Amino acid sequence: MTDTTQPARSADDMVAEADTGARNPSARWQANLIIGTCIVWSLFQLYIASRIPGVVAQATGMSIFANIVAQARFVHLAFAIALATMAFPLFKSSPRDRIPLYDWALMILGISACLYLVVFRFEIADRPGLWSTSDIVMSCIGMGVLMVSVWRSLGLPLVIIAGAFVLFAFFGGYSEWARNITNYGGASLSKALGHYWMQTEGVFGVALGVSTSMIFLFVLFGALLDRAGGGGWFIKVAIALLGALRGGPAKASVLSSMLTGMISGSSISNTVTTGTFTIPLMKRIGFPAEKAGAVEVASSTNGQLTPPVMGAAAFLMVEYVNIPYIEVVKHAFLPAVISYIALLYIVHLEALKMQMKGLEKPGRHIGPALILILFLSGFLFLGACTYGMILLRTVLDGFMTESVYGGLVVVAILYLVLVYFASRYPDVAMDDPDGPLRAPRLTPTLLGGAYFSLPIFILVWNLMVRTENLDRLSPSLSAYWATIFMIIVALTHRPLKAFFRGEGMGAATVQGWRDFIDGLILGARNMIGIGVATGAAGIIVGTISLTGAHQVIGQVVEVIAGGNIWILLILVAVMSLILGMGLPTTANYIVVSSLMAPVILSVGAQAGYIFPLIAVHLFVFYFGILADDTPPVGLAAYAAAAISRGDPIKTGVQGFAYDIRTALLPFLFIFNTDLLLIDVGPLKAVFVFFMALIAMLLFAAATQGYFIAKSRKWESAVLLFIAFMLFRPDYFLDQVAPKYVEATGPEAVELIGTAPEGDFVRLTITGPDFDTAQMRPTTISIPAVPGDPETALSDQGLTVFEENGVLLLEEPFPGTPHFETIGIEYDYYGDDPVQVTMVQVENDRMPKEVFFIPALLLLLGVVAIQRRRATQPAF
């Protein structure tokens, strides 16, 4: 690797500065202190995730062991602040070879402020809201050190955003405009700091709780898998599978980045992990430096959108959207998969335009048609495996009533068998990207590390498989057991292979322990930024709960959008990109979802749109992630450019150009929720997948200006039109027949009773806003009760009565389904009454899929025209 050593080192430095810490003390005791703290933090997280504290507490009668778990988030942040202070220099001029005195002072103050809440928890509980002087002092210290820790580990963006919200908490009441919107008159120092630090409404809120209980374990799992060799195995399998195809290294970059990105918590480290190997290969087969880096950037950022981890945002969505984890995975799956397949297609089109070839490969050549068959059959295989796991678990129920010993036996046998087969082949190791341009054979590469898939199998099993007698485990317990097994793999796979080969086990055992320790260290270092970021993001969430600040942002966006839903969505997308710049995935999601998701929901309802909550959260999440490759910040683009020696701005621009297809998806799935598999059965899900995939590939071909041959402008326009017809057939159906039957006045009540069972009825409510007294509409939906409109309304806590031909609405009672929306948003006792101005019931129309027929016929026409000009095979 003579040519790429320096760029890779520069990229690693960038990862250290952004993710793991750039300080490397020369004093051995300081270096050991950082390493030891990382190890202790990882072991602490494993301890609290297990059932050991509860067992010990029950056996000894000492509640201190159970209290450790209850107070875990305070200890979690103390570890994050300590490591941020030791591992990240405060200024560019700060020493990197030692920890200066002021950092020792900051570390002690930060740890003290966190552990103060543990040591004096009983005294604090006795004076809720009546904070003492020491409470306020420790809160000031904690907030200050936390913001410094965020600055040094993540840069200024999150500090500026969180600081702005703190200023609003103190001074927002002085603005008459903001006060009229939020009814917030300002907060005293005691009230605000107590809200932020002394309670679980701010810094130690839901975000930090999820970081403590779930995110750390998944990050640790990924770190152990990488250090044991699983990350390298992913890359080698991708090269073996796709490397011999046209533009093969770029396609392998996409696939390997998807595999590592599924369990990675950072698009930057994902870029460097796979890019160090794939970017030089891409350059050698003809990709320009900027395009090689851009392919890696687009692949790595999209990994944060791919289940099961999604940059740890999946677990936050469970809390914010209040749906089971398996539902989050289901809704996020299809957009992520078709986005990745489209990126593979874009890479293929780039290779066609530049007339590239693939890598040489020994043995039988696997053609693109066979790979496509393997890929598509992979979905059937996954489905069969899932069904098989359910059957297996059902069988095991008979002797697993209170334990999992039967399952452990099965997994242990399978692990030994896979390791035995792996020992028949050479160890999977990364080749020199400057060496001969050859792709490895698939069979020995796949079998040489197949046992690395077992911990992932266990993770998926525990998260998704459920039988009558055994429920799915929580995400935290699932990650815990998967991590425990990953530790076993890291410690034993090398000695076992040495044993099966008849070699000495001593060196292999030592290397296994090194992998284990390195995984503990890397997992903790990767969590530093996430730990302090979730704490700082809690400041934003706490400010919103204290002041209603999101209403101010919503008012501004609403005024600019002027009620136009498309302008609103574009504004939110741009603001999500801006807010997401320079933030890690987890903090990114917390910030954009807290600020932007309520805006889409409220303004959309006023415009007559009822968006599913998960669709809105995925919308803002997608654009927050795309900030990772958006200039001028785009940290992943800078990391890729450091490896490719290209221009980072051009790399970011090209990466975003590749990601246009990803930026398109949120605008589509928020209107066509079939893409999120909402209320879609298994057979229809397969149909939706294939049609959406065709549409996405056509969109990619149109944006690249190349389909079967180089496209003329009108052909690209036609391809875009066909893609839109396949993505949004309901738009064309709406032009032919109205989507809803509408009624007002007394007829509206009768219309409610005509809706069939299982459908929803839409009610447009208009009344004076509680804060501004201005008349505004909003739209809600209620389940239909066929033939009984009064029951349909009363079941939702709605009381409607007619007066002079107008349907008036009484104030819903607290605790009823719509109290949190229309109940607190309208003034029911003003001069203008709250009315039900319109009722809509879904119309009985022909299937929207009918419009797929003309779209596909039009596509055949484009194919026929372009085939005459084709100068090379399409694959």
Coordinates of N, CA and C in Angstrom, one line a residue, residues 28 131 283 365 482 549 657:
R28 N 2.7 7.1 29.4 CA 2.1 5.8 29.4 C 0.9 5.8 30.4
W131 N -35.2 23.7 44.2 CA -33.7 23.5 44.0 C -32.9 24.3 45.0
K283 N -10.2 3.8 -8.5 CA -9.3 4.7 -9.3 C -8.5 3.9 -10.3
H365 N -16.8 -17.5 -13.7 CA -17.3 -16.1 -13.7 C -18.8 -16.1 -13.4
A482 N -26.5 -10.6 21.6 CA -25.7 -10.7 20.3 C -24.3 -10.3 20.6
A549 N -41.0 26.0 22.1 CA -40.2 26.7 21.1 C -40.5 26.2 19.7
A657 N -25.0 14.4 -5.8 CA -25.7 14.1 -7.1 C -26.1 12.6 -7.2

